[in-house]
Structures are given as structure tokens and as C-alpha cells.
Coordinates of C-alpha atoms and ligand atoms in Angstrom, one line a residue:
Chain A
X253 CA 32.8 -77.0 182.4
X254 CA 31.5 -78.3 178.9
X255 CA 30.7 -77.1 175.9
X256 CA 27.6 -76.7 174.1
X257 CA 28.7 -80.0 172.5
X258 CA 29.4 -81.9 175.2
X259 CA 28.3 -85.1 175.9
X260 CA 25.2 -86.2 178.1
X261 CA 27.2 -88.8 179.7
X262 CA 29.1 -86.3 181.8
X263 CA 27.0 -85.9 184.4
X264 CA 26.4 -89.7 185.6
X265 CA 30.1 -90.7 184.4
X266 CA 32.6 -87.8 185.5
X267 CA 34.3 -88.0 188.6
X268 CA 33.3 -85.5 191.2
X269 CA 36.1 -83.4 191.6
X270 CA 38.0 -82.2 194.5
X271 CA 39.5 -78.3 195.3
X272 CA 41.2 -78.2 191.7
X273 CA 37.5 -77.8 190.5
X274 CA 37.8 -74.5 191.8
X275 CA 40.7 -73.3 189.9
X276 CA 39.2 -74.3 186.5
X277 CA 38.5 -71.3 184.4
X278 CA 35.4 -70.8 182.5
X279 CA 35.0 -72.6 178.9
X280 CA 34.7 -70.1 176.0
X281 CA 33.8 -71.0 172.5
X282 CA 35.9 -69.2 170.1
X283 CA 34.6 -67.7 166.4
X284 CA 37.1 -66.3 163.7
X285 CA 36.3 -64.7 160.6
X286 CA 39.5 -65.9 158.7
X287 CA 40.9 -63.5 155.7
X288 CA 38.2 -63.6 153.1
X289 CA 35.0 -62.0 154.5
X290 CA 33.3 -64.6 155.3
X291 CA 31.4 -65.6 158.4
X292 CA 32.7 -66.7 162.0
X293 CA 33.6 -70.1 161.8
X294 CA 33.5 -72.1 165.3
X295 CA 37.2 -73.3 165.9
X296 CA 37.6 -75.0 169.2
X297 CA 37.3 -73.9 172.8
X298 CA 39.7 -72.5 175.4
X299 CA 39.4 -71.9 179.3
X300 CA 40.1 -68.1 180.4
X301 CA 38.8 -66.2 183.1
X302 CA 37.5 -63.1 181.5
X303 CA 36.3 -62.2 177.9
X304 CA 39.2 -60.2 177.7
X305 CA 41.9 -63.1 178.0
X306 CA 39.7 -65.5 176.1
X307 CA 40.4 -63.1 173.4
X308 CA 43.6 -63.0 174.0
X309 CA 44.7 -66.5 174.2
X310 CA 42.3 -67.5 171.7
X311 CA 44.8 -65.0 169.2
X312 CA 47.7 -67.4 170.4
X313 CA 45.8 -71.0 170.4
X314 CA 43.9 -70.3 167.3
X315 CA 45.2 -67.5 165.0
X316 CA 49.4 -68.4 164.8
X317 CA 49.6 -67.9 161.4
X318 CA 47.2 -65.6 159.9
X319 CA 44.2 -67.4 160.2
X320 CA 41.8 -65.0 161.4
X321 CA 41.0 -61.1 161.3
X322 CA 38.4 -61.0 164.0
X323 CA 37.4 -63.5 166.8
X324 CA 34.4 -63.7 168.7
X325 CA 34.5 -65.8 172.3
X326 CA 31.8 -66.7 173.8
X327 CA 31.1 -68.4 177.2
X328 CA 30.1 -72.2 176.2
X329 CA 27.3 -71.8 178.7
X330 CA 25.8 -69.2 177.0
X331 CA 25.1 -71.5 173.9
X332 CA 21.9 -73.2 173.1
X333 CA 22.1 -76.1 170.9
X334 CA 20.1 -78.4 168.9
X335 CA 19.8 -82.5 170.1
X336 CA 20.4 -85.0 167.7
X337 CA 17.2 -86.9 168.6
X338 CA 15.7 -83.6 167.3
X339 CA 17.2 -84.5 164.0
X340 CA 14.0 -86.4 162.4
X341 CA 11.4 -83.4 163.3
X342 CA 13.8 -80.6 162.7
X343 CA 15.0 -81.3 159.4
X344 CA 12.0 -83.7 157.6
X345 CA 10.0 -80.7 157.0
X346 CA 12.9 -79.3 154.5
X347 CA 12.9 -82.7 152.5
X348 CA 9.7 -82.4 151.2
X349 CA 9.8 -78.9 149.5
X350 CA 12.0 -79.8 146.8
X351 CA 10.5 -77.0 144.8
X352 CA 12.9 -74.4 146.9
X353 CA 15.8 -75.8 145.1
X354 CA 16.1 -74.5 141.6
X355 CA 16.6 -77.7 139.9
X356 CA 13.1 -78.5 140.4
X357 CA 12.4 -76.5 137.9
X358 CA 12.8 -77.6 133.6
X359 CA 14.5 -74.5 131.9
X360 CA 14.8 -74.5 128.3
X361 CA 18.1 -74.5 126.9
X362 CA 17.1 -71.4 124.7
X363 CA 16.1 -69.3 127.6
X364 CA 20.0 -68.7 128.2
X365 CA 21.4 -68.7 131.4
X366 CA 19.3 -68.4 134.6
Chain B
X286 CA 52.3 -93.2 169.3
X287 CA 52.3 -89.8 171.0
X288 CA 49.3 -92.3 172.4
X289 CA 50.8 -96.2 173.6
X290 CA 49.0 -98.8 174.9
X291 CA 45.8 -97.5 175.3
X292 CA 43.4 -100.5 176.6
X293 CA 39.8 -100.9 175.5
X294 CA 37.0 -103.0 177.1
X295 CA 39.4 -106.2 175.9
X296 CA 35.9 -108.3 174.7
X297 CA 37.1 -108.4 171.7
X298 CA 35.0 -106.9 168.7
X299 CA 31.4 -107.8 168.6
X300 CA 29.6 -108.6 164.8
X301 CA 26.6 -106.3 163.6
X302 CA 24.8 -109.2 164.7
X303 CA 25.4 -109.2 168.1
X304 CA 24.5 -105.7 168.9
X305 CA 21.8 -103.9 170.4
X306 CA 19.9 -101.8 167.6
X307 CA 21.3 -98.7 168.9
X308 CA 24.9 -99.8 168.8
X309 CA 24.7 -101.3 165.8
X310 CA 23.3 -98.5 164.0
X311 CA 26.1 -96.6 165.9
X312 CA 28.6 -99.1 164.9
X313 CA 26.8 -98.6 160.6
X314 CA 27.4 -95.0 160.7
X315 CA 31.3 -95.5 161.7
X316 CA 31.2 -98.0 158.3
X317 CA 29.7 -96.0 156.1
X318 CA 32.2 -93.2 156.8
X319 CA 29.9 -91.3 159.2
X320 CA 31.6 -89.1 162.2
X321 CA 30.4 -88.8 165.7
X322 CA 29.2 -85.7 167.4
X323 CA 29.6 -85.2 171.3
X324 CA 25.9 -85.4 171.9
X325 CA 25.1 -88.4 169.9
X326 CA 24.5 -91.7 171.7
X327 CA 28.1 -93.8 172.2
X328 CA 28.6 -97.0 173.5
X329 CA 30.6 -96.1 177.0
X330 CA 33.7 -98.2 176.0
X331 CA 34.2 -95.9 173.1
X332 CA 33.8 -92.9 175.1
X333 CA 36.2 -94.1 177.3
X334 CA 38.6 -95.0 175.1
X335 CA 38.8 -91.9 173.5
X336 CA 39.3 -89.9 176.5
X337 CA 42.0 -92.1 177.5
X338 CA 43.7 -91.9 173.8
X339 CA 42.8 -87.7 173.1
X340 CA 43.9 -87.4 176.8
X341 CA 47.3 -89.2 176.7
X342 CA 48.0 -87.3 172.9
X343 CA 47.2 -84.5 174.6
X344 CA 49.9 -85.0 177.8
X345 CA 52.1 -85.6 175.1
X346 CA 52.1 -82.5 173.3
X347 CA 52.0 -80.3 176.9
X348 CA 55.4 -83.3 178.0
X349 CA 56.8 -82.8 174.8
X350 CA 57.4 -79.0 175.0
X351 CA 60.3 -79.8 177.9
X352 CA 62.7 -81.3 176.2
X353 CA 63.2 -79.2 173.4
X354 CA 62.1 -76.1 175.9
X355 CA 65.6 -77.4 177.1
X356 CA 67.2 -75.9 174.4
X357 CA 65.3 -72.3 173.6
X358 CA 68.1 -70.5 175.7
X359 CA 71.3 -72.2 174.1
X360 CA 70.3 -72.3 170.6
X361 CA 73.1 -71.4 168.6
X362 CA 71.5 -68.2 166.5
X363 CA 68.7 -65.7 167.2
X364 CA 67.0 -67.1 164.4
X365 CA 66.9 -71.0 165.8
X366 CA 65.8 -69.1 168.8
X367 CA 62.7 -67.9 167.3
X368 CA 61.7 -70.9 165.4
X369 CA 62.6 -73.5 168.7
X370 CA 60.4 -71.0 170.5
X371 CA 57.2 -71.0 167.3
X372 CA 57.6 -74.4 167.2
X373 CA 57.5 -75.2 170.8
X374 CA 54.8 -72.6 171.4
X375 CA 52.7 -74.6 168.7
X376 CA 53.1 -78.6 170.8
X377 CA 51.3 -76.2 173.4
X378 CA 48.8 -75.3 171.4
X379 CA 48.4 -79.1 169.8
X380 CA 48.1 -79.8 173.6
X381 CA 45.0 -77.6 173.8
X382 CA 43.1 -78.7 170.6
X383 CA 43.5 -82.4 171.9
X384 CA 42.4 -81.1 175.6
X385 CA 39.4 -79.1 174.4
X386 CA 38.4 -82.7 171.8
X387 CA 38.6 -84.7 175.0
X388 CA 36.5 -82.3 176.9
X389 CA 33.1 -82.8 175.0
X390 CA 33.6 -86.3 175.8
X391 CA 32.4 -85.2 179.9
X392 CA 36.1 -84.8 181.1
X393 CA 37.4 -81.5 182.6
X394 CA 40.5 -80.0 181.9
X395 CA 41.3 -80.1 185.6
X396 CA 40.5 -84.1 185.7
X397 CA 43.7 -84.5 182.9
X398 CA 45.2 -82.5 184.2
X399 CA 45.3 -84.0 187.6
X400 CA 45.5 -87.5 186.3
X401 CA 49.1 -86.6 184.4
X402 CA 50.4 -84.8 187.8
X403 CA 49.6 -88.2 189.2
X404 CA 50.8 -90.2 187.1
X405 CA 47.3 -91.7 186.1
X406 CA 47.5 -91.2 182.9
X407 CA 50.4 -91.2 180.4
X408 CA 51.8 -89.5 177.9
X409 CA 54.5 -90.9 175.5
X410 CA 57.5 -92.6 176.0
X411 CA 59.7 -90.5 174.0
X412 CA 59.7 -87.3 176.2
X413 CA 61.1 -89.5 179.2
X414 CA 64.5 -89.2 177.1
X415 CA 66.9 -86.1 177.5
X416 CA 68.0 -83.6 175.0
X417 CA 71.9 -83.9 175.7
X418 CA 73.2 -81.3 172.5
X419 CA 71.5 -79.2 169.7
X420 CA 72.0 -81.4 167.1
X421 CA 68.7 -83.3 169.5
X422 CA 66.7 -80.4 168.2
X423 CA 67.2 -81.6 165.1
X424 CA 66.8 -85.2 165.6
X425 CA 63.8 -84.6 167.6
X426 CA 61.9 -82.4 164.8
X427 CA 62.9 -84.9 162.0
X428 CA 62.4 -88.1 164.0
X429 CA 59.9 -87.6 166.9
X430 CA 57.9 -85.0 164.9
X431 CA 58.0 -87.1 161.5
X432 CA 57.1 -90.1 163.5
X433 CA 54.0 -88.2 165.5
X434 CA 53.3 -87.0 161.7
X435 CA 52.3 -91.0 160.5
X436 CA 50.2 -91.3 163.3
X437 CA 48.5 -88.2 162.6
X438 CA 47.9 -87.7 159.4
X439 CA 45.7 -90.9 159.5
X440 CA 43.6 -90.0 162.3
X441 CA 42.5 -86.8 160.1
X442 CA 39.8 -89.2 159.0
X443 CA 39.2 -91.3 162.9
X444 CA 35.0 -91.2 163.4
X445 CA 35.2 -89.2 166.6
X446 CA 34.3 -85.5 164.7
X447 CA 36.5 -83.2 167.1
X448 CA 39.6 -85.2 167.3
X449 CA 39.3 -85.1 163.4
X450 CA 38.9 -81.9 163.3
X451 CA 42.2 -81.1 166.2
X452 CA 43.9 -83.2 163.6
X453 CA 43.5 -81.3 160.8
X454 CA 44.3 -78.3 162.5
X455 CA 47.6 -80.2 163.9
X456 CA 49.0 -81.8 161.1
X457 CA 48.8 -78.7 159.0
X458 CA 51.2 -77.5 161.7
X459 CA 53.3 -80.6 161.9
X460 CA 55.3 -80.3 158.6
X461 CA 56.8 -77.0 160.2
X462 CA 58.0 -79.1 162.6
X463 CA 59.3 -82.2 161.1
X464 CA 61.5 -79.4 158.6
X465 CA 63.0 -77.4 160.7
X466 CA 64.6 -80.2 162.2
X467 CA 65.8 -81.8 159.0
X468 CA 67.3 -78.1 158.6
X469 CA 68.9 -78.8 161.8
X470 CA 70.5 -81.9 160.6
X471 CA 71.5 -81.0 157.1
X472 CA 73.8 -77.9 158.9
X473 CA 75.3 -80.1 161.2
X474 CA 75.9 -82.7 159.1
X475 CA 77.4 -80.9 156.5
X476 CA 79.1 -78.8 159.5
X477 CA 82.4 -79.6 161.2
X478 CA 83.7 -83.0 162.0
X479 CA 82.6 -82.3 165.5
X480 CA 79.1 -80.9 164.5
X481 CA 78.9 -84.4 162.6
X482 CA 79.3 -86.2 165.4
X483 CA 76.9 -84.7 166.8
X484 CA 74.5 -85.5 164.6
X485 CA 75.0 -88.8 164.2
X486 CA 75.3 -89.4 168.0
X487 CA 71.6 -87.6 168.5
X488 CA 70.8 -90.0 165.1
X489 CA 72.2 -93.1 167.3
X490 CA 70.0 -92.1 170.5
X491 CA 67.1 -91.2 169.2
X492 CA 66.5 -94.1 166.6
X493 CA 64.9 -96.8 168.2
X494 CA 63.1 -94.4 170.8
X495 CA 61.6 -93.3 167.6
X496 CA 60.6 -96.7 166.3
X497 CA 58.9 -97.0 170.0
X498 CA 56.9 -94.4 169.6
X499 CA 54.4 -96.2 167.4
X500 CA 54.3 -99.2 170.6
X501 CA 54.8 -103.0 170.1
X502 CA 53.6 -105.0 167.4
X503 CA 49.5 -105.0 167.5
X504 CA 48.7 -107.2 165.4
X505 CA 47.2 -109.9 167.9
X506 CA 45.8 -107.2 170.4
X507 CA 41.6 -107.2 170.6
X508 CA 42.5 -103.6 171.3
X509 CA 43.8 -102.3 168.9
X510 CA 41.0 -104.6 166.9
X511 CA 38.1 -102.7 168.8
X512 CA 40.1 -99.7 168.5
X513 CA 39.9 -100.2 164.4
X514 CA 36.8 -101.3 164.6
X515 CA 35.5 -98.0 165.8
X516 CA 37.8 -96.0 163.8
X517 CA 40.1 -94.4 166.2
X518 CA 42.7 -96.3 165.1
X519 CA 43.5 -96.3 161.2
X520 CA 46.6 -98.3 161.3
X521 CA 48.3 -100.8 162.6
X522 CA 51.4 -99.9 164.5
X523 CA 53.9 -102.6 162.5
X524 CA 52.1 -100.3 159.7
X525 CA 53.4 -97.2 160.9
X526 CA 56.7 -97.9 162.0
X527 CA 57.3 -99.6 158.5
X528 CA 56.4 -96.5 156.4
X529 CA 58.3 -94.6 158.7
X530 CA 61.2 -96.3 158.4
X531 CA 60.8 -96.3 154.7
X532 CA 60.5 -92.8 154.2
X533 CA 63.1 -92.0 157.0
X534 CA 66.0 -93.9 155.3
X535 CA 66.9 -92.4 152.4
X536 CA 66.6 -88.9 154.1
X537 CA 69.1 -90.1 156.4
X538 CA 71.1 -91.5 153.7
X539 CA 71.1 -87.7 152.1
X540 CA 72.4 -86.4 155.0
X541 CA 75.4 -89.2 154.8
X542 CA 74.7 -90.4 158.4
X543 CA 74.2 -94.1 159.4
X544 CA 71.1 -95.3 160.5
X545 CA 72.4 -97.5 164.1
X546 CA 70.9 -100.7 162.4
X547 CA 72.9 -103.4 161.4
X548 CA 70.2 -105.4 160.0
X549 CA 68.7 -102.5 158.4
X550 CA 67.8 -104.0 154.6
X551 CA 66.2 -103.2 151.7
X552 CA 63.7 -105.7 150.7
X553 CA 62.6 -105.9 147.5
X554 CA 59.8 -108.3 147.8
X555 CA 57.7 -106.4 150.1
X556 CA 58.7 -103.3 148.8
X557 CA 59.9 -101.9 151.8
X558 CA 63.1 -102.3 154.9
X559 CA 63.6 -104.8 157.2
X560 CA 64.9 -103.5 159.9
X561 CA 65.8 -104.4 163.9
X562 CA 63.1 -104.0 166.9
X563 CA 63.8 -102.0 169.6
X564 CA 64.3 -103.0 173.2
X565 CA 60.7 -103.7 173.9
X566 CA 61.6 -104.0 177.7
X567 CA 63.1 -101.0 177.7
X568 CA 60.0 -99.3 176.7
X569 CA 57.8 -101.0 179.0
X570 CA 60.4 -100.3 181.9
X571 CA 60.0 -95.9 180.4
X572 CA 56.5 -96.5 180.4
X573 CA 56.5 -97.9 184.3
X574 CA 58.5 -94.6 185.0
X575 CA 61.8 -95.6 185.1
X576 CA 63.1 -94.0 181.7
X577 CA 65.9 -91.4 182.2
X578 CA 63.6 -88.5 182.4
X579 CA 60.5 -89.6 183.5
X580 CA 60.9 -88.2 187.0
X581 CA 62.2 -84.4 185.9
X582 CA 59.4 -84.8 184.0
X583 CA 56.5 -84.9 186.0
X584 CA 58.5 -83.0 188.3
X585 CA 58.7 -80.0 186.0
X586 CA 54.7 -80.4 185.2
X587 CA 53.7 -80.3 189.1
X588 CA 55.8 -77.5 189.8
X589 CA 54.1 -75.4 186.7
X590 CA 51.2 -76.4 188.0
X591 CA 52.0 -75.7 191.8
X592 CA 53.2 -72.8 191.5
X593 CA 50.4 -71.5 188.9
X594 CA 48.2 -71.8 191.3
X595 CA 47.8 -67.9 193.1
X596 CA 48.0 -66.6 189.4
X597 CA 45.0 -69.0 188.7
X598 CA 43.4 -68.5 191.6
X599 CA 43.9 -64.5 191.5
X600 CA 42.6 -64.3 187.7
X601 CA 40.0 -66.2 188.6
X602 CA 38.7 -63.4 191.8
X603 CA 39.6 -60.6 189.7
X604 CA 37.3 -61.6 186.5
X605 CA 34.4 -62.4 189.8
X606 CA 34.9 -58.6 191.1
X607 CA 35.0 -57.0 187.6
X608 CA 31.4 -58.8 187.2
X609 CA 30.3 -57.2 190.5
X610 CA 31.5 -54.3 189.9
X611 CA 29.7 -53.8 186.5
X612 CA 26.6 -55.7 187.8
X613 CA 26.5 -52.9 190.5
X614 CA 27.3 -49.8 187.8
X615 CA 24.3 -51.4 185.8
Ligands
FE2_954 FE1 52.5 -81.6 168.0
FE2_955 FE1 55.2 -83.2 168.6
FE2_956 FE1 55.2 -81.2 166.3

């Protein structure tokens, strides 16, 4: 199992693995929107068999002291992720609008605050 | 460290120059302060290396919970009960950030896992030594913990972006740790003549395992060199072990116990202690597997693991006939 970050080498590089491959619980991504209202944050990943104990043990691995209010896991599988060779085509296009950032434009102190 | 003696390709670190482009702009981005992402291109020896190190940091925190698990039923109050148990309860779950960091490197859980049962790969040296009284729970918090704390707090900032990131999540944990066992120490050293004792017996054992911790001097290996180089080491280990003896004196001193070093000196001209080595064959001989626990160990991890195995297995067919079961409702 990997996550939705995992490296490409793993396939040519890993081991193959013998009957403890079997035992190996799913991957699950785990979310938690911490005190403050504001979005899920990814926080690390954790094996469980079922939603239901992902859940659970992501409340012990990731939320000891308070950190969260709601988590979400999700089976790494499940994600679809961007490549970083996609970087150039993906992101370019943003650079050149520099007029959707508000300090493109010239305000005039007198205008006040806008 | 919680990671020793972690080999690299042992070339010895190649210049800008000498690199292919990809490496070297690999190699730039480490300079410049950049981190790296799982799915970005990485020279194999790095990739290597860090499932080797995030592995064997790992093992360390799962090792380390046994010998102060040792004491969770024979702490002296309720209270010590509950913290031994939250702060044992965290190693496990420093055990899991480290495991899931060196997973999105292309190594299953199961592969570490079966390399520690092995004895493959290791994890550190101090866990191969026993916990003899309670007055080792303190010792162990303020030394092994403030020790693993140096390492730690450096590799915050290492270029590999999830180990960073299980760092920041560990050492904000850590100082829990290294406190409650200086709490430990204060009571018994301001206790009874006996509870003394015992502190500065546990004081006497546990120093120079301590000072092995951060492994014999680097400062020739092409390692640890490589290992800098690519920013997954921040320090060198003479480094470490001299800032924590320097912190770790005077706090000793406050506690009016005596640190077992004869030599142990303040120097004024570099600002800092000089101060004995440990028995560096010693070490190597716990490393080999012959330190005083290193068998009860790995004993204690295959039998967890052994006899884990139907409640694995059984989780495992009962989350596969839930699925059917609501495939079939569907
Ligand atoms: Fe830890
Ligand atoms: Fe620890
Ligand atoms: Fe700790």
C-alpha cells in the first residue's frame, strides 16, 4: 500500500513480499479540521481495516491532545493527485495574470481604504 | 541517535559539477532550502538512505515503548500511572508518524516491520538496556528523551518534506516527555536517602548509554558527509552530544546528583564541558545484539506480532464481508 504521495520508485525497487503482505491493512489518509473552523488539513496516514477503525485510530495517532473536532479518512487509493512534472503547464498559466491580484492595481491614497 | 550508524552509498559527496543535470538541480533545491516531495525525482542513494534512517527512528520509538511499558504497572501513584501510560502511548504514535514518512518513500509497513522482527534493520542502542527501578523512568524521560530531543529538533528543518513534517508533530510532543522525567528525578532526589540512591544509581547507568545515543564521533565519516550534504543530517554527532552534555549538567547539578564523570570539566575556552567517551566497544558489541536486553527485546516485538496475527487476519475478513454484504444490499 502507498499513498497518493508515494514515490514512483516503488514499483521497480520494493521487495516483493511474502504472506505478511496479506495481513497488511489498507492505507487511509486522514483530514482534521482542528479547533478554529477552518478546513481539513491532511495529517498523515494510518493502516486500518475499515472506515470505521481508521476513524478510530486516527482519534488516537492524530488527535491526543485536542487537535482536532472532526476527521475525515479516506482510503489513499481513492486519491488522485497532481505530478510534479505537471508543475510547468499547471501553474504557468496563473503567473501571467498578475491583474487578479489586487496590487496590480494604483489606488490613491485619498480613496481610503479598499 | 534514536537512528546510529546509518550507511550511505560511501562515494563520498560529489560537487555540483560532477552531477548529472537532474541531480544537480536536485542537489540546488536542497541548497537553497527547498524540501522534497515523495513524487519528485531522487537520486536512489537518498531514497535509500532515508528509509533506512525514518525506518530505524521509527523501530526506535515502537522498541522504546518496552522499557518504560516495564514500569506502567508498578508506578508508585495513579497519577505517574496515567502520565507513564500518555507518554508511552505517544513513542507509539511517534512510531507511526516516522512509519507512515518512510512509507511514501515505496516501503510497506509490513517490509519494516519484518525487517525489525529479523533483525535487519535496527533500532537504537539504548532500548537494549533494562529499566531496573522507578527512578529509570525518570532518568529515561530526562536523559534518553532529552537526548532524542537534540536530534530532533534539528531535523524539523531535514529536506525530506514528510519526515519534516513527523518532526514537527514529534518534537511538539517531546518536551512532555523530557519533563516528566525531570519531575521524576527532582521527587526522588529530594526524597529519602534510599529514593536518592536511587536516582543517582539510574543517573550512573544511564549516562554514557545516553552519550551513545548520538553514535561515535562522525567527523571523518563520508556518510555522515553525504548525509549532510543532502540535508538529513543537520549535525554532527560530536555536535549533539556536546550541547547535550552542556545543557544536561547544570540540571543535574540542581538536582544535587553527580554526573559519573571524573573528567567532566568546564571549559571556558570553547564555551562548553569536556567530558569522558563512553565505551565505544560496548556500543558496537549492543548494536551486534549482545547488549543486556537486546534479545527480550525482539523477543517481546515477535511475540506482539505473532500473536497479532488472527486479530489481524480476522479484522481484515470481517471489513471484506461487510463490503459484500453492503455491495449485495446495494
Ligand atoms: Fe518519541
Ligand atoms: Fe523517545
Ligand atoms: Fe519521547
Amino acid at each position: 500500500m502507498s499513498s497518493p504521495e508515494s514515490s514512483p520508485y516503488r514499483e521497480t525497487h520494493a521487495e516483493k513480499h511474502g504472506k505478511a503482505r496479506a495481513t497488511e491493512w489498507p492505507l487511509w489518509e486522514i483530514f482534521i479540521r482542528g479547533q478554529h473552523g477552518l478546513s481539513h488539513r491532511h495529517v498523515g496516514s494510518l493502516h486500518a481495516a475499515d472506515a470505521e477503525m481508521a476513524i478510530k485510530n486516527a482519534r488516537d495517532v492524530y488527535t491526543r491532545r485536542n487537535e482536532g473536532v472532526s476527521i475525515w479518512a479516506i482510503p489513499a487509493e481513492a486519491i488522485a493527485a497532481s505530478s510534479p512534472e505537471d508543475k510547468g503547464p499547471m501553474y504557468d498559466p496563473a503567473n501571467d495574470k498578475v491583474y487578479r491580484h489586487p496590487t496590480f492595481f494604483d489606488i490613491p491614497d485619498e480613496v481610503g481604504a479598499m | 541517535m534514536y537512528a546510529q550508524m546509518i550507511k550511505s552509498t560511501g562515494k563520498g559527496v560529489k560537487s555540483l559539477d560532477e552531477m548529472d543535470p537532474q541531480e544537480r538541480a536536485f542537489q540546488e533545491r536542497i541548497d537553497a532550502g527547498g524540501k522534497i516531495e515523495p513524487k519528485d525525482w531522487m537520486p536512489e542513494g537518498y531514497r535509500k538512505n532515508l528509509i533506512r534512517q525514518i525506518g530505524q527512528h521509527a523501530h526506535s520509538e515502537i522498541v522504546g515503548q518496552l522499557p518504560e511499558g516495564n514500569w506502567i504497572t508498578r508506578a508508585p501513584t495513579l497519577e505517574r500511572k496515567a502520565i507513564l501510560l500518555a507518554k508511552v502511548q505517544d513513542e507509539a504514535g511517534h512510531g507511526l508518524y516516522l512509519y507512515c514518512a518512510a512509507e511514501t518513500l515505496g516501503v510497506t509497513r509490513d517490509q519494516m516491520t519484518r525487517d525489525l522482527l529479523s533483525g535487519k534493520m535496527k533500532y537504537s542502542s539504548i532500548f537494549n538496556y533494562p529499566t531496573l527501578t522507578w527512578a529509570d523512568m525518570g532518568a529515561v524521560g530526562w536523559l534518553v528523551d532529552g537526548a532524542a530531543i537534540m536530534n530532533q529538533v534539528p531535523l524539523q528543518r531535514t529536506s525530506y518534506g514528510p519526515y519534516a513534517r513527523a518532526m514537527v508533530r514529534i518534537c511538539k510532543e517531546e518536551s512532555f516527555h523530557q519533563r516528566q522525567g525531570y519531575d521524576i528525578m527532582m521527587k526522588m532526589a529530594k526524597g529519602t536517602p534510599a529514593q536518592r540512591k536511587m536516582a543517582q544509581d539510574a543517573l550512573n547507568r544511564f549516562w554514557y548509554p545516553s552519550l551513545m545515543m548520538f553514535g561515535p564521533s562522525d567527523k571523518e565519516s563520508v556518510h555522515s558527509a553525504q548525509s549532510m550534504a543532502w540535508k538529513i543530517k543537520m549535525n554532527t554527532n560530536d555536535e549533539l552530544r556536546q550541547k547535550f552534555v552542556d545543557q544536561t549538567v547544570p540540571q543535574a547539578e540542581y538536582l544535587g546528583l553527580t554526573v559519573p564523570d571524573e573528567h567532566l570539566k568546564w571549559n571556558e575556552e570553547k564555551g562548553g564541558y569536556d567530558f569522558s567517551e563512553p565505551d565505544w566497544e560496548e556500543f558496537f558489541d549492543v548494536l551486534k545484539g549482545n547488549g543486556p536486553c537486546n534479545t527480550e527485546r525482539l523477543e517481546a516485538r515477535n511475540k506482539a506480532w505473532d500473536n497479532g496475527r488472527w486479530v489481524r487476519e480476522g479484522l481484515l475478513a470481517h471489513a471484506a464481508k461487510k463490503r459484500i454484504a453492503k455491495l449485495a444490499a446495494e
